[in-house]
Amino acid sequence: MNPPFDHRHLDELMAGAGLDALLVTSKHNVQYLLGGHRFFFFDYMDAIGVSRYLPVLVYVRGDLDATRYVGNAMESWQLDNDPVWVSDLDTSTWRAQDAIGVGLAHLRRVLPGQAVVGIEGSFLPVEAYQRLAVEPSVTLRDGQFVLERLRAVKRLDELKLLEEASEAIVASMRAAFGTHGAGSTKREIVQTLRQEQTRLGMTFEYCLVSMGASHNRAPSEASWAPGEVLCLDSGGNLGGYIGDLARMAVLGEPDAELEDLLAEVDAIQRAARGPIADGVVGQAIFDRATAVLAASPHREVITFVAHGMGLISHEAPRLTSTGPVPYPNYDGPRALAAGMVLSVETTMLHPRRGFIKLEDTVIVTPDGHRAFGDHLRGWNVVDLSPTPV
């Protein structure tokens, strides 16, 4: 079987970073390199006994045959049913230190002598790191950056999952808006959203929900009153890929002020989306958005951000170092590439009318861009009738 990723590109990235091998330990990067495999038993949690599940994939630059996957002692059931391209499998471990030990022993067999090995520091437990740190012939360096660059441009199968996830998020929001009204609580609305996403085959991850004049975005017993706005900003997972969009509703017809406020947010969104295309420098997105934002009468309470997304939220391309999630602005001065996926979001924290936001998922194409789940972007008007009991 051939690997599902561009292994020559990975080898080039590793060579550029001076890495001889990778010890991959995050569930999302293991899934990517194995072509979708994610052990169902630990899909939700990792802790078991006195340790935790730790998948380990050993990848040696330029030597596909040296790849080995170390999984849990029960994982062979899933691998028997759904084989992966890696033929060298070890499903004997339970504890993190044992899994990393098996991976390290294999690495030393196929790559004897001194080796520079990339690790995922944010996804490596202390007990596993301590085992690696005492190995005298291994020099540890960051491997997360290389793996993120490998995932930056999505394959067609990945884009399909992201499109389906985005459509399901919007469909779930439509159902939540359509089945709730006066007196519904934030908690009840989120529960409906969760149920709808699950019904559509997704794994519900979160919903940031705000209502009325409050900017609080956590579920609560706060109830919806006539004239109040509702913002649903939800992430759901389909096959490991994240759909993440934000849409607005109002209980009763929106007044002129609300129409104007959402129009301001939408104008910034559309300006930001305008320049997105293959070969366009990432900073152009922010330049366009900032120009429209600067002319807004509510510019002091509006924020804009755009970021990459895929297997995780906020991945390559990294387009800003001043957004809510901190990381270096690596891609701002670089050209976008067809197949990159962006989340574009504008938020207004109005002091009287509340939290008003749109978040869109935009895909870079060879001749421009297109958006996934690009529905319900105006005011979704909810009838004033009380929610049926």
Tab-separated table of C-alpha atoms in Angstrom:
chain	number	residue	atom	x	y	z
A	1	MET	CA	0.000	0.000	0.000
A	2	ASN	CA	1.163	3.532	-0.765
A	3	PRO	CA	1.117	6.245	1.914
A	4	PRO	CA	-1.815	8.659	1.607
A	5	PHE	CA	0.426	11.707	1.996
A	6	ASP	CA	3.204	13.132	-0.162
A	7	HIS	CA	6.162	11.397	1.447
A	8	ARG	CA	8.656	13.134	-0.837
A	9	HIS	CA	7.363	16.493	0.362
A	10	LEU	CA	7.645	15.309	3.949
A	11	ASP	CA	11.245	14.229	3.301
A	12	GLU	CA	12.014	17.671	1.875
A	13	LEU	CA	10.487	19.395	4.888
A	14	MET	CA	12.452	17.164	7.245
A	15	ALA	CA	15.693	17.789	5.370
A	16	GLY	CA	15.084	21.525	5.612
A	17	ALA	CA	14.613	21.186	9.370
A	18	GLY	CA	17.645	18.909	9.757
A	19	LEU	CA	15.573	15.933	10.940
A	20	ASP	CA	16.561	12.317	10.340
A	21	ALA	CA	13.357	10.870	11.760
A	22	LEU	CA	10.044	11.699	13.385
A	23	LEU	CA	8.379	10.242	16.456
A	24	VAL	CA	4.762	11.275	15.872
A	25	THR	CA	2.535	11.110	18.973
A	26	SER	CA	-0.491	13.374	18.420
A	27	LYS	CA	-3.714	11.646	17.463
A	28	HIS	CA	-4.360	14.092	14.622
A	29	ASN	CA	-0.947	13.726	12.977
A	30	VAL	CA	-0.956	9.946	13.448
A	31	GLN	CA	-4.370	9.922	11.776
A	32	TYR	CA	-3.071	12.029	8.901
A	33	LEU	CA	0.007	9.894	8.275
A	34	LEU	CA	-1.927	6.623	8.529
A	35	GLY	CA	-4.637	7.765	6.144
A	36	GLY	CA	-7.522	8.242	8.567
A	37	HIS	CA	-6.869	5.663	11.287
A	38	ARG	CA	-7.917	6.813	14.747
A	39	PHE	CA	-8.409	4.149	17.440
A	40	PHE	CA	-12.082	4.284	18.390
A	41	PHE	CA	-11.581	3.234	22.016
A	42	PHE	CA	-9.540	6.353	22.798
A	43	ASP	CA	-11.257	8.762	20.423
A	44	TYR	CA	-12.848	10.630	23.347
A	45	MET	CA	-10.293	10.238	26.138
A	46	ASP	CA	-6.692	9.122	26.628
A	47	ALA	CA	-6.388	8.237	30.319
A	48	ILE	CA	-6.453	4.594	31.402
A	49	GLY	CA	-5.059	2.973	34.551
A	50	VAL	CA	-2.056	4.914	35.805
A	51	SER	CA	-0.970	6.185	32.389
A	52	ARG	CA	-2.525	7.145	29.057
A	53	TYR	CA	-2.901	6.012	25.466
A	54	LEU	CA	-0.019	7.169	23.316
A	55	PRO	CA	0.062	6.248	19.619
A	56	VAL	CA	3.591	6.380	18.219
A	57	LEU	CA	4.468	6.480	14.541
A	58	VAL	CA	8.156	6.195	13.654
A	59	TYR	CA	9.033	7.750	10.305
A	60	VAL	CA	12.582	7.780	8.916
A	61	ARG	CA	13.413	10.296	6.231
A	62	GLY	CA	13.827	8.655	2.842
A	63	ASP	CA	12.988	5.148	4.047
A	64	LEU	CA	9.277	4.290	3.891
A	65	ASP	CA	9.973	0.647	4.698
A	66	ALA	CA	11.375	1.692	8.087
A	67	THR	CA	8.015	3.144	9.202
A	68	ARG	CA	6.494	1.512	12.251
A	69	TYR	CA	3.258	2.149	14.096
A	70	VAL	CA	2.948	1.416	17.809
A	71	GLY	CA	-0.611	1.179	19.103
A	72	ASN	CA	-2.620	-0.080	22.032
A	73	ALA	CA	-3.012	-3.761	22.921
A	74	MET	CA	-6.652	-3.702	21.701
A	75	GLU	CA	-5.977	-1.713	18.547
A	76	SER	CA	-5.305	-4.739	16.333
A	77	TRP	CA	-9.067	-5.361	16.085
A	78	GLN	CA	-9.581	-2.096	14.227
A	79	LEU	CA	-6.420	-2.503	12.161
A	80	ASP	CA	-7.534	-5.991	11.092
A	81	ASN	CA	-10.828	-4.574	9.837
A	82	ASP	CA	-9.362	-1.433	8.281
A	83	PRO	CA	-5.707	-2.007	7.322
A	84	VAL	CA	-3.280	0.886	7.017
A	85	TRP	CA	-0.391	1.274	4.616
A	86	VAL	CA	2.220	0.611	7.339
A	87	SER	CA	3.046	-3.105	7.483
A	88	ASP	CA	5.213	-2.993	10.616
A	89	LEU	CA	2.694	-2.792	13.459
A	90	ASP	CA	3.109	-3.292	17.191
A	91	THR	CA	-0.071	-3.477	19.269
A	92	SER	CA	1.337	-4.606	22.589
A	93	THR	CA	1.389	-1.503	24.791
A	94	TRP	CA	-0.851	0.140	27.390
A	95	ARG	CA	1.317	2.813	29.005
A	96	ALA	CA	2.847	5.890	27.382
A	97	GLN	CA	6.388	5.009	28.485
A	98	ASP	CA	6.049	1.534	27.003
A	99	ALA	CA	4.790	2.826	23.663
A	100	ILE	CA	7.607	5.342	23.328
A	101	GLY	CA	10.085	2.660	24.394
A	102	VAL	CA	8.958	0.322	21.615
A	103	GLY	CA	9.133	3.166	19.111
A	104	LEU	CA	12.587	4.221	20.256
A	105	ALA	CA	13.934	0.654	20.141
A	106	HIS	CA	12.721	0.348	16.544
A	107	LEU	CA	14.281	3.695	15.640
A	108	ARG	CA	17.665	2.605	16.976
A	109	ARG	CA	17.498	-0.614	14.903
A	110	VAL	CA	16.704	1.101	11.607
A	111	LEU	CA	18.764	4.242	12.254
A	112	PRO	CA	21.837	3.320	14.305
A	113	GLY	CA	24.329	5.969	15.340
A	114	GLN	CA	23.587	9.605	16.050
A	115	ALA	CA	20.178	10.802	14.903
A	116	VAL	CA	18.240	14.064	15.022
A	117	VAL	CA	14.636	13.219	15.832
A	118	GLY	CA	11.616	15.473	15.597
A	119	ILE	CA	9.025	15.221	18.365
A	120	GLU	CA	5.669	16.856	19.094
A	121	GLY	CA	6.423	18.507	22.411
A	122	SER	CA	2.822	19.560	23.038
A	123	PHE	CA	1.658	15.971	22.589
A	124	LEU	CA	4.336	14.057	24.471
A	125	PRO	CA	3.734	13.162	28.148
A	126	VAL	CA	6.552	13.794	30.598
A	127	GLU	CA	7.077	10.078	31.217
A	128	ALA	CA	7.595	9.508	27.491
A	129	TYR	CA	9.828	12.547	27.086
A	130	GLN	CA	11.998	11.439	30.009
A	131	ARG	CA	12.586	8.127	28.275
A	132	LEU	CA	13.741	9.903	25.112
A	133	ALA	CA	15.846	12.512	26.900
A	134	VAL	CA	18.254	9.937	28.362
A	135	GLU	CA	19.018	8.332	24.985
A	136	PRO	CA	22.606	9.527	24.305
A	137	SER	CA	22.576	8.992	20.519
A	138	VAL	CA	19.346	10.929	19.928
A	139	THR	CA	19.092	14.714	19.601
A	140	LEU	CA	15.525	15.948	20.030
A	141	ARG	CA	14.120	18.837	18.011
A	142	ASP	CA	10.697	20.226	17.180
A	143	GLY	CA	8.765	18.163	14.650
A	144	GLN	CA	5.351	19.796	14.965
A	145	PHE	CA	6.131	22.559	12.487
A	146	VAL	CA	7.160	20.106	9.754
A	147	LEU	CA	3.972	18.082	10.242
A	148	GLU	CA	1.816	21.192	10.163
A	149	ARG	CA	3.379	22.336	6.870
A	150	LEU	CA	2.722	18.890	5.415
A	151	ARG	CA	-1.000	19.288	6.216
A	152	ALA	CA	-1.304	22.904	5.032
A	153	VAL	CA	-2.685	22.082	1.580
A	154	LYS	CA	-5.658	19.722	1.784
A	155	ARG	CA	-6.299	16.768	-0.501
A	156	LEU	CA	-9.659	16.395	-2.273
A	157	ASP	CA	-10.850	13.798	0.254
A	158	GLU	CA	-10.023	16.169	3.095
A	159	LEU	CA	-11.872	19.029	1.420
A	160	LYS	CA	-14.895	16.784	0.979
A	161	LEU	CA	-14.977	16.026	4.710
A	162	LEU	CA	-14.586	19.704	5.565
A	163	GLU	CA	-17.424	20.622	3.206
A	164	GLU	CA	-19.720	17.964	4.672
A	165	ALA	CA	-18.811	19.063	8.209
A	166	SER	CA	-19.548	22.716	7.398
A	167	GLU	CA	-22.890	21.886	5.789
A	168	ALA	CA	-23.860	19.771	8.795
A	169	ILE	CA	-22.993	22.583	11.220
A	170	VAL	CA	-25.262	25.015	9.366
A	171	ALA	CA	-28.038	22.431	9.074
A	172	SER	CA	-27.829	21.852	12.836
A	173	MET	CA	-28.090	25.581	13.466
A	174	ARG	CA	-31.126	25.785	11.195
A	175	ALA	CA	-32.774	23.057	13.276
A	176	ALA	CA	-31.906	24.825	16.540
A	177	PHE	CA	-33.304	28.133	15.293
A	178	GLY	CA	-36.426	26.401	14.028
A	179	THR	CA	-37.304	24.518	17.222
A	180	HIS	CA	-36.660	27.165	19.873
A	181	GLY	CA	-38.257	30.476	20.702
A	182	ALA	CA	-39.313	32.658	23.615
A	183	GLY	CA	-38.291	31.161	26.933
A	184	SER	CA	-35.754	28.693	25.517
A	185	THR	CA	-32.526	28.616	27.495
A	186	LYS	CA	-29.016	28.711	26.138
A	187	ARG	CA	-28.471	25.221	27.516
A	188	GLU	CA	-31.548	23.843	25.734
A	189	ILE	CA	-30.536	25.388	22.419
A	190	VAL	CA	-27.020	23.939	22.656
A	191	GLN	CA	-28.445	20.529	23.499
A	192	THR	CA	-30.564	20.611	20.329
A	193	LEU	CA	-27.492	21.582	18.334
A	194	ARG	CA	-25.575	18.670	19.870
A	195	GLN	CA	-28.348	16.213	19.023
A	196	GLU	CA	-28.627	17.450	15.444
A	197	GLN	CA	-24.885	17.223	14.829
A	198	THR	CA	-24.869	13.703	16.241
A	199	ARG	CA	-27.857	12.739	14.068
A	200	LEU	CA	-25.942	13.950	11.023
A	201	GLY	CA	-22.992	11.695	11.872
A	202	MET	CA	-20.766	14.278	13.494
A	203	THR	CA	-18.993	14.361	16.821
A	204	PHE	CA	-20.160	17.488	18.648
A	205	GLU	CA	-17.196	19.420	20.029
A	206	TYR	CA	-18.512	22.723	21.357
A	207	CYS	CA	-20.945	25.573	20.955
A	208	LEU	CA	-20.109	29.080	22.076
A	209	VAL	CA	-23.530	30.611	22.657
A	210	SER	CA	-24.404	34.211	23.513
A	211	MET	CA	-27.837	35.730	24.008
A	212	GLY	CA	-29.239	39.215	24.486
A	213	ALA	CA	-26.940	42.007	25.589
A	214	SER	CA	-24.581	39.636	27.393
A	215	HIS	CA	-21.207	38.732	25.902
A	216	ASN	CA	-21.007	35.560	27.994
A	217	ARG	CA	-20.647	32.588	25.610
A	218	ALA	CA	-21.118	29.616	27.937
A	219	PRO	CA	-24.346	27.539	28.107
A	220	SER	CA	-26.582	28.573	30.986
A	221	GLU	CA	-30.203	28.878	32.097
A	222	ALA	CA	-30.491	32.375	30.595
A	223	SER	CA	-33.674	32.433	28.505
A	224	TRP	CA	-34.411	34.060	25.161
A	225	ALA	CA	-36.627	37.148	25.201
A	226	PRO	CA	-38.309	39.001	22.287
A	227	GLY	CA	-35.999	41.308	20.366
A	228	GLU	CA	-32.854	39.616	21.660
A	229	VAL	CA	-30.083	38.272	19.450
A	230	LEU	CA	-28.636	34.776	19.607
A	231	CYS	CA	-25.185	33.824	18.328
A	232	LEU	CA	-24.253	30.178	17.767
A	233	ASP	CA	-20.549	29.530	17.109
A	234	SER	CA	-20.119	25.788	16.902
A	235	GLY	CA	-17.446	23.252	16.043
A	236	GLY	CA	-18.259	19.696	15.027
A	237	ASN	CA	-15.987	16.894	13.913
A	238	LEU	CA	-16.448	14.629	10.904
A	239	GLY	CA	-13.815	11.975	10.332
A	240	GLY	CA	-11.362	14.017	12.355
A	241	TYR	CA	-11.950	17.238	10.392
A	242	ILE	CA	-13.524	20.288	11.982
A	243	GLY	CA	-16.498	22.283	10.777
A	244	ASP	CA	-16.604	25.654	12.553
A	245	LEU	CA	-19.038	28.458	11.686
A	246	ALA	CA	-20.960	31.214	13.464
A	247	ARG	CA	-24.457	32.397	12.610
A	248	MET	CA	-26.966	34.859	14.088
A	249	ALA	CA	-30.661	34.725	14.975
A	250	VAL	CA	-33.114	37.182	16.489
A	251	LEU	CA	-36.364	36.521	18.337
A	252	GLY	CA	-38.865	38.474	16.262
A	253	GLU	CA	-38.152	40.720	13.300
A	254	PRO	CA	-34.799	42.559	13.473
A	255	ASP	CA	-35.060	46.311	13.845
A	256	ALA	CA	-33.137	48.769	11.672
A	257	GLU	CA	-30.236	48.971	14.111
A	258	LEU	CA	-29.732	45.201	14.111
A	259	GLU	CA	-29.893	45.120	10.315
A	260	ASP	CA	-27.170	47.771	10.167
A	261	LEU	CA	-24.965	46.064	12.761
A	262	LEU	CA	-24.943	42.694	11.014
A	263	ALA	CA	-24.415	44.458	7.685
A	264	GLU	CA	-21.250	46.030	9.109
A	265	VAL	CA	-19.945	42.633	10.198
A	266	ASP	CA	-20.852	41.117	6.842
A	267	ALA	CA	-19.116	43.928	4.938
A	268	ILE	CA	-15.850	43.159	6.732
A	269	GLN	CA	-16.283	39.441	6.054
A	270	ARG	CA	-16.889	39.975	2.356
A	271	ALA	CA	-13.970	42.376	2.054
A	272	ALA	CA	-11.644	39.853	3.697
A	273	ARG	CA	-12.853	37.037	1.474
A	274	GLY	CA	-12.420	39.106	-1.697
A	275	PRO	CA	-8.676	38.712	-2.343
A	276	ILE	CA	-8.408	35.043	-1.336
A	277	ALA	CA	-6.865	33.096	-4.217
A	278	ASP	CA	-3.933	30.897	-5.094
A	279	GLY	CA	-0.720	32.964	-5.092
A	280	VAL	CA	-2.128	35.921	-3.144
A	281	VAL	CA	-0.132	36.941	-0.085
A	282	GLY	CA	-1.950	36.075	3.144
A	283	GLN	CA	-1.624	39.591	4.531
A	284	ALA	CA	-3.959	40.818	1.781
A	285	ILE	CA	-6.876	39.294	3.698
A	286	PHE	CA	-6.142	41.468	6.714
A	287	ASP	CA	-5.410	44.554	4.617
A	288	ARG	CA	-8.852	44.400	2.983
A	289	ALA	CA	-10.649	43.673	6.250
A	290	THR	CA	-8.799	46.411	8.121
A	291	ALA	CA	-9.666	49.022	5.500
A	292	VAL	CA	-13.396	48.359	5.875
A	293	LEU	CA	-13.144	48.003	9.644
A	294	ALA	CA	-11.430	51.385	9.952
A	295	ALA	CA	-14.454	53.087	8.373
A	296	SER	CA	-16.967	51.389	10.672
A	297	PRO	CA	-18.676	53.554	13.319
A	298	HIS	CA	-18.299	50.583	15.673
A	299	ARG	CA	-14.626	49.882	14.953
A	300	GLU	CA	-13.716	50.128	18.646
A	301	VAL	CA	-15.834	47.057	19.466
A	302	ILE	CA	-15.093	44.952	16.370
A	303	THR	CA	-12.303	42.415	15.954
A	304	PHE	CA	-11.280	40.471	12.869
A	305	VAL	CA	-9.176	37.337	12.487
A	306	ALA	CA	-8.468	34.721	9.829
A	307	HIS	CA	-6.671	31.442	10.429
A	308	GLY	CA	-6.106	28.022	8.936
A	309	MET	CA	-8.157	24.985	9.919
A	310	GLY	CA	-8.478	21.302	9.148
A	311	LEU	CA	-7.678	18.488	11.549
A	312	ILE	CA	-7.341	21.088	14.284
A	313	SER	CA	-8.574	24.640	14.674
A	314	HIS	CA	-5.888	27.266	14.077
A	315	GLU	CA	-3.412	25.365	11.951
A	316	ALA	CA	-1.475	26.386	8.838
A	317	PRO	CA	-1.685	28.839	7.262
A	318	ARG	CA	-0.780	30.983	10.268
A	319	LEU	CA	-1.839	34.450	9.199
A	320	THR	CA	-1.457	36.643	12.292
A	321	SER	CA	0.493	36.893	15.522
A	322	THR	CA	-2.095	39.181	17.153
A	323	GLY	CA	-5.138	36.909	17.089
A	324	PRO	CA	-6.795	35.270	20.098
A	325	VAL	CA	-4.678	32.105	19.788
A	326	PRO	CA	-0.959	32.950	20.033
A	327	TYR	CA	1.511	31.741	17.402
A	328	PRO	CA	3.991	33.387	14.994
A	329	ASN	CA	2.696	35.004	11.809
A	330	TYR	CA	4.569	32.615	9.527
A	331	ASP	CA	2.261	32.746	6.502
A	332	GLY	CA	1.198	36.386	6.498
A	333	PRO	CA	3.975	37.440	4.087
A	334	ARG	CA	3.720	34.222	2.044
A	335	ALA	CA	1.475	33.264	-0.836
A	336	LEU	CA	-1.671	31.245	-0.246
A	337	ALA	CA	-1.919	27.946	-2.101
A	338	ALA	CA	-4.904	26.189	-3.635
A	339	GLY	CA	-6.239	23.654	-1.166
A	340	MET	CA	-5.625	25.731	1.954
A	341	VAL	CA	-8.660	26.149	4.203
A	342	LEU	CA	-9.319	29.362	6.105
A	343	SER	CA	-11.673	30.397	8.861
A	344	VAL	CA	-12.631	34.066	8.429
A	345	GLU	CA	-14.382	35.672	11.403
A	346	THR	CA	-15.580	39.115	12.447
A	347	THR	CA	-16.933	39.810	15.928
A	348	MET	CA	-18.777	42.837	17.283
A	349	LEU	CA	-19.196	43.242	21.052
A	350	HIS	CA	-22.003	45.779	21.044
A	351	PRO	CA	-22.628	47.271	24.511
A	352	ARG	CA	-26.441	47.162	24.159
A	353	ARG	CA	-27.349	44.651	21.456
A	354	GLY	CA	-24.851	41.974	22.422
A	355	PHE	CA	-22.507	39.596	20.636
A	356	ILE	CA	-22.787	39.770	16.835
A	357	LYS	CA	-20.537	37.524	14.757
A	358	LEU	CA	-20.111	35.769	11.433
A	359	GLU	CA	-17.548	33.028	10.884
A	360	ASP	CA	-17.101	31.509	7.436
A	361	THR	CA	-15.034	28.624	6.065
A	362	VAL	CA	-13.257	29.616	2.840
A	363	ILE	CA	-11.209	27.341	0.573
A	364	VAL	CA	-8.428	28.655	-1.637
A	365	THR	CA	-8.942	27.515	-5.237
A	366	PRO	CA	-6.710	27.860	-8.332
A	367	ASP	CA	-8.866	30.697	-9.659
A	368	GLY	CA	-10.096	32.289	-6.420
A	369	HIS	CA	-12.033	30.819	-3.536
A	370	ARG	CA	-15.288	29.259	-2.468
A	371	ALA	CA	-17.027	28.918	0.880
A	372	PHE	CA	-18.385	25.810	2.594
A	373	GLY	CA	-21.685	25.975	4.475
A	374	ASP	CA	-22.286	29.471	3.159
A	375	HIS	CA	-25.938	29.686	4.246
A	376	LEU	CA	-27.946	31.498	6.954
A	377	ARG	CA	-25.541	34.446	6.940
A	378	GLY	CA	-28.237	37.087	7.512
A	379	TRP	CA	-30.592	37.444	10.448
A	380	ASN	CA	-32.374	34.146	11.043
A	381	VAL	CA	-35.780	35.305	12.256
A	382	VAL	CA	-37.385	33.165	14.933
A	383	ASP	CA	-41.120	33.378	15.593
A	384	LEU	CA	-42.149	35.076	18.834
A	385	SER	CA	-44.333	32.159	19.889
A	386	PRO	CA	-43.154	30.360	23.038
A	387	THR	CA	-41.230	27.145	22.519
A	388	PRO	CA	-43.671	24.182	22.549
A	389	VAL	CA	-43.506	22.181	25.791
